[in-house]
Structure formats: C-alpha cells, structure tokens
Amino acid sequence: MKIRHFFNVLVVGVTLALPISATAALPSSVEGKPLPSLAPMLEKVTPAVVNISVAGTQTQRQRIPEIFRHFGAPRESVRERPFKGLGSGVIIDAEKGYVITNHHVINNADEITVTLTDGRSFDAEKIGSDEGTDVALLKIEAEDLVAIQLGNSDQLRVGDFAVAIGNPFGLGQTVTSGIIGALARSSLNIENYENFIQTDAAINSGNSGGALVNLNGQLIGINTAIYGPNGGNVGIGFAIPVNMANNIIGQLLEHGEVHRGVLGITGRDLNSDVAKALDIDLQKGAFVNQVFPDTAAADAGIEAGDVIVEINGNKVASFGQLRAQIGTMGAGSEVKLGLLRDGKKKVVTVTLGSAEQQTASAQDIDKRLLGAALETTEEYNGGIRITELEQGSPAARLGLKKDDVIIGVNKQRLNSLSELQDLLEDSSGTVALHLMRDGAQIYLFMR
C-alpha cells in the first residue's frame, strides 16, 4: 500500500456517454419542505476553489563514476526535462489575490496559471513555499474574486462531515463528501511535518491543494495526499489542517520564508508499553526522551521523562503531532504546554527558539557520527552542516567530509538537530544519509 501526492496527471481523450431511455421530474421538496442539500453552501464556496496548471523544467543530476573521470568526463551529468502538471488551490484573500496550494503542485514551475470557476485565467506569482509542510502561497491580480472563510481545525472531531473540492484528473471542479475519519495522523512519511486530517471524502489525482470544508463552508484543510495501492481513491485521504497552513502563510507573508520554531527536545509517542514501564496513568501524548541544554525547552523547565499532553489548551496525541505543530509556529512564538510529571499536571510557557541557533557535538546525537561538529543551516532550505571533522573518527570513516550538509535521513527532510536525532533513533537496519556536497546530492549508508 502506498501513500502519495495526487498531482501532475495527464488526461487524454476522456469521453462519457450515458444512455437515457426516459426522463422524469424529480421532486424538489417533500410535503412543502425543501430536500436536504449542500448546494446552497457550495454555491458560496466553490468560486473560491481554483484550478492550477504549471509548466517548467526539472534538472536531473547524475554523478559520473570515478573510473570515467580519468578520460576527461565531468563529475556529474546534468539533464533538463520539461514538465506540465495540474492541481488545485483556494483563494484566501479576495482583495489581495492570495491563493494557497501545495508546495509539490508548484515546485520547479516556471509558469503558474490559475483558472477561476467563471473561466477567467491569470498568471500567478509565487510569494513563498515550504517543502516541509507542503504549503505554498500564490498571488494573482484579478477583480471580483471570492475568498473562502477560514475555520478552526483544532475544533474538529472524528465524525464531523467534510466536503472536498478540487480538480481531479483535470476534469474540472468536482465536489465529494464524507466525514473526518481520524485526526493528528503522523508517521506516514509523506511530509516532514505531519499532523493530517484523514477523510473518506473521495480525493483523487489533481485534488492537491484543493479545499476540505465543513458544512458551514469554512476551510478546515488543504487536500494533499491519498492512501491507495495504485494512487486511486480508496476512502482514505489526507489534508493539512488549516491552522497549521495558516501559521506557514503568516511566516511566508512576513519573511518570504519559514523561520521554524524549535523546542530542543527528542521524544517518542507515548503508548501502552512505555506507560506501563514508567508507571504512567496515560495512553496518549508526547514522551520527552531528552532535553538539549540552552534551548527553549530547557529554559522553560521541561525535563526528560515529562509527557506533553497539551499545546495551547489542545490535546496532544503523539510526538509527531507535537513536532508538526511546533515546526509550523515561528521562532519566537510563545506556546503553553501542558505536562504530566510524576503523575501531576503542570503548565509551562515556552518561547520557541530558532533552528538557526543550534549547534551540537555528534556525541549528543548519535555515536555513529562521533568526531563531527554539527550546526543547523538555512542553506538548501535547511539541514545540518558538518563544521568540524576529526580524522579517523567514526564520522570520517563513514565517508562524511567537512562542510557536508545532511538534508535528510531515509528520504525524510530535516531542519534541526533534534529532528536528526529522532530520525536516527527511529531508523532500524541500514540508514541512508542524504547529503549535499559541493552542490551535488549524494547518499551515504550506515548501520
């Protein structure tokens, strides 16, 4: 079973022919009362959902084996391939022309075209984009736009009705309905920061960036991925909560990029086994394994062994959910965390640090990286730079070099030292380190 984004689908020669043997007038009311319908709500909401088409060129780099370089071959080959794609978006500010969509919809695009439900098309400007959460913000210059009203995804409940609106398979705007099947889904390896809304409203290729709304027509999520064997809808789709997306949009508008907040902890999901071993009367939450010194968490008095159960008054079900919510809040944000320590509830106020401020010895992260000094960097959209390296150390024997930038572990992007430690701790068997070296991507493997 695979989980994947649903974008960049080419549709050719689709023809629908439905035989009609008879027609009959359908009742519009029963005993003088109108039939239940989503039509009145959708008539107000659907003009805010747009189709997005993109075109661009993707650069593919391939390293040349060392043996061929003796004959004058370059270090790598570079090929450029044109691409086109389709997706969806949502107008969130009619006056300023702001449109929210997924990062993967517009990534590497040289041309972005937004088409409204009334048929008008406009070239779009990219204001900013965040790969870690898969959120992007566009701007169009147009009059008479309709914006959607933002809801509150923190107030959603399993079983609430939900309606998905988008552009599946490039057929044009389509509406499907269902319910919220689960909340705070994480550890799916779709994005770096995962706190998904799960829904059975039918979502298919081309719906990326479209709207998930409640019955009041308020935006509660941005549709982004599906779970299925062949990329088709099987009743399990995922959307980015609108509150998370709104945090990212605010940073993109203010800075043009995301300045992630950092707690400075590592941890894991609290489950029945951990709770039993530590005699904790709780089944869900974010268990704190380690608190790094001189970080926001340390300054707030958070300790190893604490269980974080609330963030700003909302329940925390897992460490992945906590990580995603903290990672979408800006550096300097003030957050109230509810803790359980020695069976007693405690609330602490944390001012989030910045990923740019973190440095550490590899001894604090993983023994396989001993001999390396590590520092976060904003280069390559975030990563961990090797600032110093001892000759003959485990890190050097692994093949690392000074000034390498670790940007991922097992295809999971990272931006902070705590994320690097979490990913290494959660990995078993062979681990793939994704590096940038002298502008080229390489992989190193360690056990």
Short mmCIF file of C-alpha atoms in Angstrom, two decimals:
data_model
loop_
_atom_site.label_atom_id
_atom_site.label_comp_id
_atom_site.label_asym_id
_atom_site.label_seq_id
_atom_site.Cartn_x
_atom_site.Cartn_y
_atom_site.Cartn_z
CA MET A 1 0.00 0.00 0.00
CA LYS A 2 1.40 3.42 -0.95
CA ILE A 3 0.74 6.93 0.21
CA ARG A 4 1.29 9.56 -2.40
CA HIS A 5 0.51 13.07 -3.55
CA PHE A 6 -2.05 13.38 -6.31
CA PHE A 7 -0.77 15.80 -8.92
CA ASN A 8 0.68 16.01 -12.42
CA VAL A 9 -1.82 13.77 -14.19
CA LEU A 10 -2.26 13.94 -17.97
CA VAL A 11 -5.78 13.19 -19.19
CA VAL A 12 -6.29 12.44 -22.87
CA GLY A 13 -9.42 11.57 -24.81
CA VAL A 14 -11.91 11.15 -21.98
CA THR A 15 -15.45 10.71 -23.33
CA LEU A 16 -18.53 9.95 -21.29
CA ALA A 17 -21.72 8.69 -22.95
CA LEU A 18 -24.74 7.92 -20.78
CA PRO A 19 -27.80 6.36 -22.48
CA ILE A 20 -31.05 7.98 -21.39
CA SER A 21 -34.19 5.95 -22.03
CA ALA A 22 -36.65 8.12 -20.16
CA THR A 23 -36.83 11.34 -18.20
CA ALA A 24 -38.86 12.18 -15.14
CA ALA A 25 -39.21 15.22 -12.95
CA LEU A 26 -37.57 14.73 -9.58
CA PRO A 27 -39.25 16.24 -6.52
CA SER A 28 -37.59 19.37 -5.11
CA SER A 29 -39.47 19.12 -1.84
CA VAL A 30 -41.35 16.72 0.39
CA GLU A 31 -44.61 17.93 1.96
CA GLY A 32 -43.67 21.50 1.09
CA LYS A 33 -40.24 21.29 2.74
CA PRO A 34 -37.07 21.53 0.59
CA LEU A 35 -34.89 18.41 0.41
CA PRO A 36 -31.59 18.48 2.32
CA SER A 37 -28.84 19.73 0.02
CA LEU A 38 -25.27 21.01 0.15
CA ALA A 39 -25.96 23.16 -2.90
CA PRO A 40 -26.61 26.48 -1.06
CA MET A 41 -23.31 26.21 0.83
CA LEU A 42 -21.37 25.12 -2.26
CA GLU A 43 -22.73 27.96 -4.36
CA LYS A 44 -20.95 30.34 -1.98
CA VAL A 45 -17.77 28.30 -1.56
CA THR A 46 -16.87 26.81 -4.95
CA PRO A 47 -15.92 30.16 -6.59
CA ALA A 48 -13.03 30.31 -4.08
CA VAL A 49 -11.57 26.99 -5.28
CA VAL A 50 -9.41 27.29 -8.39
CA ASN A 51 -7.65 25.06 -10.90
CA ILE A 52 -3.87 25.40 -11.19
CA SER A 53 -1.78 24.41 -14.19
CA VAL A 54 2.01 24.59 -14.21
CA ALA A 55 4.86 24.18 -16.66
CA GLY A 56 8.57 24.16 -16.07
CA THR A 57 11.85 22.34 -16.39
CA GLN A 58 13.27 19.79 -13.98
CA THR A 59 17.03 19.44 -13.63
CA GLN A 60 18.31 15.90 -13.17
CA ARG A 61 21.83 15.39 -11.90
CA GLN A 62 23.74 12.11 -12.05
CA ARG A 63 27.23 11.59 -10.67
CA ILE A 64 29.74 10.11 -13.11
CA PRO A 65 31.60 7.03 -11.77
CA GLU A 66 35.20 7.78 -10.77
CA ILE A 67 36.68 5.44 -13.38
CA PHE A 68 35.34 7.52 -16.27
CA ARG A 69 36.71 10.80 -14.94
CA HIS A 70 40.22 9.78 -15.94
CA PHE A 71 39.11 10.21 -19.55
CA GLY A 72 38.09 13.82 -19.04
CA ALA A 73 34.45 13.24 -18.11
CA PRO A 74 32.85 15.80 -15.74
CA ARG A 75 31.98 14.97 -12.11
CA GLU A 76 28.27 14.78 -12.96
CA SER A 77 25.88 14.89 -15.90
CA VAL A 78 23.05 17.41 -15.95
CA ARG A 79 19.87 16.99 -17.97
CA GLU A 80 16.84 19.24 -18.14
CA ARG A 81 13.37 17.87 -18.87
CA PRO A 82 10.20 19.91 -19.41
CA PHE A 83 7.08 19.02 -17.42
CA LYS A 84 3.45 20.06 -17.08
CA GLY A 85 1.07 19.46 -14.21
CA LEU A 86 -2.38 20.10 -12.81
CA GLY A 87 -3.58 20.80 -9.29
CA SER A 88 -5.95 22.90 -7.23
CA GLY A 89 -5.85 25.93 -4.96
CA VAL A 90 -8.00 28.04 -2.65
CA ILE A 91 -8.45 31.83 -2.60
CA ILE A 92 -7.96 33.00 0.99
CA ASP A 93 -7.85 36.79 0.40
CA ALA A 94 -10.00 38.26 -2.38
CA GLU A 95 -8.69 41.81 -2.07
CA LYS A 96 -5.00 40.87 -2.28
CA GLY A 97 -5.48 37.87 -4.57
CA TYR A 98 -3.78 35.32 -2.30
CA VAL A 99 -4.18 31.66 -3.25
CA ILE A 100 -3.00 28.76 -1.08
CA THR A 101 -1.95 25.43 -2.60
CA ASN A 102 0.58 22.63 -2.10
CA HIS A 103 4.32 23.10 -2.50
CA HIS A 104 4.54 19.99 -4.66
CA VAL A 105 1.96 21.44 -7.09
CA ILE A 106 4.09 24.46 -8.00
CA ASN A 107 7.59 23.18 -7.20
CA ASN A 108 10.09 23.94 -10.01
CA ALA A 109 7.36 25.60 -12.07
CA ASP A 110 8.37 28.43 -14.39
CA GLU A 111 4.77 29.17 -15.36
CA ILE A 112 1.79 29.02 -12.98
CA THR A 113 -1.73 29.66 -14.27
CA VAL A 114 -4.78 29.99 -12.03
CA THR A 115 -8.20 29.39 -13.61
CA LEU A 116 -11.37 30.52 -11.81
CA THR A 117 -14.75 28.81 -11.91
CA ASP A 118 -16.04 31.60 -14.17
CA GLY A 119 -13.44 30.64 -16.79
CA ARG A 120 -11.01 33.52 -16.29
CA SER A 121 -7.30 32.64 -16.17
CA PHE A 122 -4.43 34.58 -14.61
CA ASP A 123 -0.68 34.22 -14.33
CA ALA A 124 0.28 33.66 -10.71
CA GLU A 125 3.27 34.93 -8.73
CA LYS A 126 4.79 32.66 -6.09
CA ILE A 127 5.01 34.54 -2.79
CA GLY A 128 6.66 31.68 -0.94
CA SER A 129 6.68 27.94 -0.45
CA ASP A 130 7.57 25.47 2.31
CA GLU A 131 8.57 21.95 1.36
CA GLY A 132 8.49 20.66 4.94
CA THR A 133 4.74 21.21 5.32
CA ASP A 134 3.88 21.16 1.59
CA VAL A 135 2.28 24.61 1.72
CA ALA A 136 2.69 27.35 -0.90
CA LEU A 137 1.23 30.82 -1.36
CA LEU A 138 0.48 32.41 -4.73
CA LYS A 139 -0.81 35.83 -5.75
CA ILE A 140 -2.95 36.81 -8.73
CA GLU A 141 -4.01 40.25 -9.95
CA ALA A 142 -7.76 39.99 -10.51
CA GLU A 143 -11.04 41.69 -9.64
CA ASP A 144 -14.29 40.24 -8.32
CA LEU A 145 -12.62 37.35 -6.53
CA VAL A 146 -14.38 35.27 -3.89
CA ALA A 147 -12.41 34.19 -0.81
CA ILE A 148 -13.19 31.28 1.47
CA GLN A 149 -13.75 31.71 5.18
CA LEU A 150 -11.17 30.00 7.39
CA GLY A 151 -12.39 27.54 10.00
CA ASN A 152 -10.66 26.22 13.13
CA SER A 153 -9.10 22.81 12.58
CA ASP A 154 -8.29 22.48 16.29
CA GLN A 155 -12.03 22.10 16.99
CA LEU A 156 -12.60 19.20 14.57
CA ARG A 157 -14.00 15.91 15.84
CA VAL A 158 -13.93 12.45 14.32
CA GLY A 159 -17.29 12.01 12.65
CA ASP A 160 -17.73 15.63 11.56
CA PHE A 161 -18.95 15.95 7.97
CA ALA A 162 -16.40 17.15 5.41
CA VAL A 163 -16.57 18.17 1.75
CA ALA A 164 -13.59 18.03 -0.64
CA ILE A 165 -13.43 20.39 -3.63
CA GLY A 166 -10.78 20.25 -6.36
CA ASN A 167 -9.80 19.40 -9.91
CA PRO A 168 -9.41 15.59 -10.08
CA PHE A 169 -7.82 14.19 -13.25
CA GLY A 170 -8.09 17.62 -14.86
CA LEU A 171 -11.83 17.09 -15.42
CA GLY A 172 -12.77 20.40 -13.81
CA GLN A 173 -14.11 21.36 -10.43
CA THR A 174 -15.59 18.40 -8.58
CA VAL A 175 -17.20 18.06 -5.15
CA THR A 176 -17.20 14.94 -2.95
CA SER A 177 -18.40 14.45 0.61
CA GLY A 178 -17.64 12.27 3.61
CA ILE A 179 -16.62 12.54 7.24
CA ILE A 180 -13.50 13.13 9.31
CA GLY A 181 -12.15 9.63 9.85
CA ALA A 182 -9.19 10.47 12.10
CA LEU A 183 -7.16 13.40 13.39
CA ALA A 184 -3.47 14.04 14.06
CA ARG A 185 -2.26 11.38 11.62
CA SER A 186 1.56 11.29 11.53
CA SER A 187 4.45 8.91 10.79
CA LEU A 188 3.12 8.42 7.25
CA ASN A 189 6.37 9.58 5.59
CA ILE A 190 4.51 11.95 3.28
CA GLU A 191 5.85 15.24 4.61
CA ASN A 192 8.43 16.31 7.14
CA TYR A 193 5.81 17.80 9.47
CA GLU A 194 2.71 15.60 9.65
CA ASN A 195 -0.49 16.28 11.57
CA PHE A 196 -3.03 15.25 8.94
CA ILE A 197 -6.80 15.26 8.90
CA GLN A 198 -7.99 11.93 7.49
CA THR A 199 -11.22 11.83 5.49
CA ASP A 200 -13.18 9.42 3.33
CA ALA A 201 -14.42 12.21 1.04
CA ALA A 202 -13.22 10.97 -2.36
CA ILE A 203 -9.89 12.56 -3.27
CA ASN A 204 -8.01 11.73 -6.47
CA SER A 205 -5.14 12.89 -8.65
CA GLY A 206 -5.40 16.61 -9.31
CA ASN A 207 -7.03 17.41 -5.96
CA SER A 208 -3.70 18.52 -4.48
CA GLY A 209 -4.04 21.99 -2.98
CA GLY A 210 -7.84 21.90 -3.03
CA ALA A 211 -10.23 22.65 -0.20
CA LEU A 212 -11.59 20.48 2.59
CA VAL A 213 -14.52 22.36 4.11
CA ASN A 214 -17.10 21.81 6.85
CA LEU A 215 -20.86 22.09 6.38
CA ASN A 216 -20.66 25.83 7.10
CA GLY A 217 -18.41 26.24 4.06
CA GLN A 218 -15.36 27.07 6.18
CA LEU A 219 -11.92 25.87 5.11
CA ILE A 220 -10.65 23.21 7.54
CA GLY A 221 -7.86 21.64 5.49
CA ILE A 222 -5.78 21.62 2.30
CA ASN A 223 -6.05 18.26 0.50
CA THR A 224 -2.60 16.84 -0.11
CA ALA A 225 -2.30 13.03 -0.30
CA ILE A 226 -4.13 9.73 -0.69
CA TYR A 227 -3.61 6.22 0.59
CA GLY A 228 -4.07 3.52 -2.01
CA PRO A 229 -2.39 0.72 -3.97
CA ASN A 230 -2.36 2.48 -7.33
CA GLY A 231 -2.83 6.15 -6.46
CA GLY A 232 -6.63 5.93 -6.70
CA ASN A 233 -9.20 6.78 -4.06
CA VAL A 234 -9.96 4.02 -1.54
CA GLY A 235 -11.67 6.22 1.03
CA ILE A 236 -8.55 7.38 2.88
CA GLY A 237 -7.31 10.84 2.04
CA PHE A 238 -5.22 13.35 3.98
CA ALA A 239 -5.42 17.11 4.38
CA ILE A 240 -3.15 19.66 6.08
CA PRO A 241 -5.07 21.31 8.96
CA VAL A 242 -5.91 24.90 8.11
CA ASN A 243 -4.46 26.20 11.40
CA MET A 244 -1.07 24.71 10.51
CA ALA A 245 -1.26 26.05 6.96
CA ASN A 246 -2.23 29.49 8.26
CA ASN A 247 0.84 29.57 10.51
CA ILE A 248 3.03 28.89 7.48
CA ILE A 249 1.25 31.50 5.35
CA GLY A 250 1.78 34.14 8.03
CA GLN A 251 5.52 33.49 8.00
CA LEU A 252 5.71 33.47 4.20
CA LEU A 253 3.96 36.84 4.09
CA GLU A 254 6.18 38.32 6.80
CA HIS A 255 9.56 36.88 5.84
CA GLY A 256 9.14 35.29 2.41
CA GLU A 257 10.30 32.05 4.05
CA VAL A 258 9.62 29.94 7.13
CA HIS A 259 11.53 30.57 10.37
CA ARG A 260 10.67 27.40 12.26
CA GLY A 261 10.22 27.32 15.98
CA VAL A 262 12.29 24.74 17.88
CA LEU A 263 11.71 23.26 21.34
CA GLY A 264 15.02 21.47 21.69
CA ILE A 265 13.83 18.01 22.70
CA THR A 266 13.76 14.49 21.34
CA GLY A 267 10.96 12.11 22.12
CA ARG A 268 8.53 9.44 21.05
CA ASP A 269 4.85 8.61 21.10
CA LEU A 270 3.53 7.53 24.46
CA ASN A 271 1.97 4.08 24.11
CA SER A 272 0.77 1.38 26.48
CA ASP A 273 4.20 -0.29 26.69
CA VAL A 274 6.01 2.94 27.62
CA ALA A 275 3.23 3.91 30.03
CA LYS A 276 3.42 0.54 31.76
CA ALA A 277 7.20 0.56 32.01
CA LEU A 278 7.23 4.03 33.58
CA ASP A 279 4.01 3.59 35.59
CA ILE A 280 2.28 6.45 33.77
CA ASP A 281 -1.51 6.56 34.00
CA LEU A 282 -1.95 7.79 30.43
CA GLN A 283 -2.13 6.21 26.98
CA LYS A 284 -1.51 9.12 24.58
CA GLY A 285 0.88 12.03 24.49
CA ALA A 286 4.44 13.04 23.57
CA PHE A 287 7.06 11.45 25.81
CA VAL A 288 10.26 13.52 26.24
CA ASN A 289 13.41 11.39 25.90
CA GLN A 290 15.97 14.18 26.10
CA VAL A 291 16.15 17.95 26.58
CA PHE A 292 19.08 19.73 24.94
CA PRO A 293 20.84 22.32 27.11
CA ASP A 294 20.46 26.04 26.34
CA THR A 295 17.24 25.51 24.37
CA ALA A 296 13.69 26.79 24.69
CA ALA A 297 12.60 23.59 26.44
CA ALA A 298 15.46 23.74 28.94
CA ASP A 299 14.76 27.40 29.70
CA ALA A 300 11.08 26.57 30.34
CA GLY A 301 11.96 23.77 32.77
CA ILE A 302 10.88 20.81 30.65
CA GLU A 303 12.63 17.62 31.77
CA ALA A 304 13.36 14.20 30.32
CA GLY A 305 10.54 11.88 31.38
CA ASP A 306 7.83 14.53 31.05
CA VAL A 307 4.79 13.72 28.95
CA ILE A 308 3.47 16.65 26.91
CA VAL A 309 -0.31 16.28 26.74
CA GLU A 310 -1.49 19.73 25.61
CA ILE A 311 -0.37 22.57 23.39
CA ASN A 312 -2.18 25.88 23.83
CA GLY A 313 -5.05 24.04 25.52
CA ASN A 314 -5.49 21.45 22.77
CA LYS A 315 -4.76 17.77 23.37
CA VAL A 316 -1.55 16.22 22.04
CA ALA A 317 -1.97 12.62 20.89
CA SER A 318 1.57 11.87 19.71
CA PHE A 319 5.10 13.20 19.45
CA GLY A 320 4.64 13.52 15.67
CA GLN A 321 1.67 15.82 16.19
CA LEU A 322 3.61 17.96 18.68
CA ARG A 323 6.59 18.16 16.34
CA ALA A 324 4.42 19.23 13.42
CA GLN A 325 2.62 21.93 15.38
CA ILE A 326 5.82 23.35 16.87
CA GLY A 327 7.55 23.19 13.49
CA THR A 328 4.86 25.33 11.86
CA MET A 329 4.99 28.03 14.53
CA GLY A 330 7.52 30.76 14.02
CA ALA A 331 10.68 31.20 16.05
CA GLY A 332 9.92 33.49 18.98
CA SER A 333 6.32 32.29 19.31
CA GLU A 334 5.03 31.82 22.85
CA VAL A 335 3.45 28.43 23.50
CA LYS A 336 1.73 26.98 26.56
CA LEU A 337 2.47 23.29 27.07
CA GLY A 338 0.59 21.02 29.45
CA LEU A 339 2.88 18.41 31.04
CA LEU A 340 2.41 15.33 33.15
CA ARG A 341 5.31 14.85 35.57
CA ASP A 342 5.30 12.26 38.34
CA GLY A 343 1.54 11.95 37.96
CA LYS A 344 0.92 15.67 38.40
CA LYS A 345 -0.27 18.16 35.77
CA LYS A 346 1.89 21.20 35.08
CA VAL A 347 1.66 24.05 32.55
CA VAL A 348 4.79 25.81 31.27
CA THR A 349 5.18 28.73 28.90
CA VAL A 350 7.84 28.29 26.21
CA THR A 351 9.28 30.89 23.86
CA LEU A 352 10.34 28.85 20.85
CA GLY A 353 13.93 29.04 19.69
CA SER A 354 15.20 29.14 16.12
CA ALA A 355 16.66 26.30 14.07
CA GLU A 356 19.40 28.71 13.01
CA GLN A 357 20.71 28.90 16.58
CA GLN A 358 21.51 25.21 17.12
CA THR A 359 24.98 23.70 17.40
CA ALA A 360 25.99 20.39 18.96
CA SER A 361 28.60 17.69 19.15
CA ALA A 362 27.72 14.45 17.41
CA GLN A 363 28.19 12.78 20.80
CA ASP A 364 24.82 14.28 21.75
CA ILE A 365 23.13 12.97 18.59
CA ASP A 366 24.38 9.52 17.57
CA LYS A 367 27.58 7.57 18.31
CA ARG A 368 27.95 6.70 14.62
CA LEU A 369 28.58 10.41 13.96
CA LEU A 370 31.29 10.80 16.62
CA GLY A 371 34.07 13.14 15.58
CA ALA A 372 31.76 15.59 13.78
CA ALA A 373 30.68 19.03 14.96
CA LEU A 374 27.16 19.83 13.77
CA GLU A 375 25.36 23.09 13.11
CA THR A 376 21.99 23.90 11.58
CA THR A 377 21.98 25.88 8.35
CA GLU A 378 19.38 27.56 6.15
CA GLU A 379 21.32 26.57 3.01
CA TYR A 380 19.48 24.06 0.80
CA ASN A 381 16.22 25.04 2.58
CA GLY A 382 17.55 23.73 5.87
CA GLY A 383 19.89 20.99 7.02
CA ILE A 384 22.78 20.09 9.34
CA ARG A 385 26.28 21.21 8.34
CA ILE A 386 29.44 19.33 9.34
CA THR A 387 31.53 22.26 10.62
CA GLU A 388 34.45 20.21 12.00
CA LEU A 389 35.58 16.62 11.44
CA GLU A 390 38.26 14.62 13.25
CA GLN A 391 40.44 12.44 11.02
CA GLY A 392 39.99 8.72 11.64
CA SER A 393 36.77 9.27 13.63
CA PRO A 394 33.62 7.14 13.10
CA ALA A 395 32.06 10.03 11.16
CA ALA A 396 35.13 10.30 8.90
CA ARG A 397 35.23 6.53 8.31
CA LEU A 398 31.58 6.73 7.33
CA GLY A 399 32.62 8.98 4.42
CA LEU A 400 31.49 12.35 5.77
CA LYS A 401 33.55 15.41 4.95
CA LYS A 402 33.84 18.88 6.43
CA ASP A 403 31.14 21.25 5.06
CA ASP A 404 28.84 18.38 4.05
CA VAL A 405 25.19 19.27 4.74
CA ILE A 406 22.87 16.48 5.91
CA ILE A 407 19.46 17.32 4.48
CA GLY A 408 17.60 14.05 5.12
CA VAL A 409 17.52 10.60 6.67
CA ASN A 410 15.84 7.77 4.72
CA LYS A 411 14.20 10.35 2.41
CA GLN A 412 12.80 12.34 5.35
CA ARG A 413 13.79 16.02 5.26
CA LEU A 414 15.21 17.58 8.42
CA ASN A 415 15.85 21.08 9.70
CA SER A 416 17.05 20.74 13.29
CA LEU A 417 19.44 18.68 15.41
CA SER A 418 16.57 17.19 17.40
CA GLU A 419 14.96 16.03 14.14
CA LEU A 420 18.23 14.40 13.10
CA GLN A 421 18.40 12.53 16.40
CA ASP A 422 14.74 11.48 16.22
CA LEU A 423 15.10 10.16 12.67
CA LEU A 424 18.25 8.20 13.53
CA GLU A 425 16.68 6.75 16.67
CA ASP A 426 13.55 5.70 14.76
CA SER A 427 15.55 4.05 11.96
CA SER A 428 16.49 0.38 12.04
CA GLY A 429 18.90 -1.56 9.85
CA THR A 430 20.72 0.39 7.16
CA VAL A 431 20.26 4.16 7.34
CA ALA A 432 20.58 6.41 4.28
CA LEU A 433 22.03 9.86 4.92
CA HIS A 434 21.04 12.32 2.19
CA LEU A 435 23.81 14.91 1.76
CA MET A 436 24.68 17.98 -0.25
CA ARG A 437 28.40 18.18 -1.11
CA ASP A 438 29.79 20.90 -3.35
CA GLY A 439 26.30 21.50 -4.73
CA ALA A 440 25.70 17.84 -5.63
CA GLN A 441 23.40 15.35 -3.91
CA ILE A 442 24.93 12.13 -2.57
CA TYR A 443 23.90 9.31 -0.24
CA LEU A 444 25.96 7.63 2.47
CA PHE A 445 24.79 4.46 4.21
CA MET A 446 25.42 3.47 7.79
CA ARG A 447 24.30 0.69 10.10
#
